[in-house]
């Protein structure tokens, strides 16, 4: 390598350094967006006078929907941590939002499904999302194309993070 080549390489901007502010902002926004969603759900429940479940549990019930599944399947679908799923499921069973029973084929496995009370919570979340969709383009200024681009970027970031874990990069 010649000295001239070294000088040129020394002046090439470090792409990672340039990306850092944008990357850190994206990570921060993902965290804040999740907290804001939980705040929206909590606010909805406060207006309804519901105080026996939290927003994370409500999202979990929305994600279960009309399915019957195991806690492991719920973890893989909703990306919940194992201890959080176990804790929340126990509480939701105790309060009558979720029904659980041992699997007929594998007695070690427990199948869960929403009770009518849990279905009501899932419906409230669905209606909340539907209300948002009625004004998100006009008030929020977000179009179908922007959501598609956002979802593509978030999927790529998720894949990158998963690869970092899987391949210990």
mmCIF file of C-alpha atoms in Angstrom, residues 3 8 17-18 27-29 34-36 39 46 48 61 67 72 85 91 96 98 104 108 133 149 160:
data_model
loop_
_atom_site.group_PDB
_atom_site.id
_atom_site.type_symbol
_atom_site.label_atom_id
_atom_site.label_comp_id
_atom_site.label_asym_id
_atom_site.label_seq_id
_atom_site.Cartn_x
_atom_site.Cartn_y
_atom_site.Cartn_z
ATOM 1 C CA UNK A 3 1.313 6.484 1.294
ATOM 2 C CA UNK A 8 -7.226 8.465 0.902
ATOM 3 C CA UNK A 17 -19.693 6.610 13.238
ATOM 4 C CA UNK A 18 -22.083 8.512 10.960
ATOM 5 C CA UNK A 27 -33.449 2.412 19.500
ATOM 6 C CA UNK A 28 -34.727 5.165 21.780
ATOM 7 C CA UNK A 29 -37.854 5.678 19.671
ATOM 8 C CA UNK A 34 -43.718 0.785 23.288
ATOM 9 C CA UNK A 35 -44.157 2.822 26.489
ATOM 10 C CA UNK A 36 -46.585 5.196 24.712
ATOM 11 C CA UNK A 39 -49.884 4.475 28.194
ATOM 12 C CA UNK A 46 -58.811 4.052 33.245
ATOM 13 C CA UNK A 48 -63.537 2.263 31.508
ATOM 14 C CA UNK A 61 -54.735 -11.227 25.371
ATOM 15 C CA UNK A 67 -56.367 -19.061 19.371
ATOM 16 C CA UNK A 72 -44.211 -21.399 24.562
ATOM 17 C CA UNK A 85 -45.359 -14.925 30.245
ATOM 18 C CA UNK A 91 -52.382 -13.664 37.102
ATOM 19 C CA UNK A 96 -60.615 -15.187 35.108
ATOM 20 C CA UNK A 98 -57.651 -16.898 30.601
ATOM 21 C CA UNK A 104 -54.743 -34.110 25.937
ATOM 22 C CA UNK A 108 -46.722 -31.702 30.515
ATOM 23 C CA UNK A 133 -56.772 3.859 12.016
ATOM 24 C CA UNK A 149 -41.328 1.430 4.703
ATOM 25 C CA UNK A 160 -29.934 -7.785 12.413
#
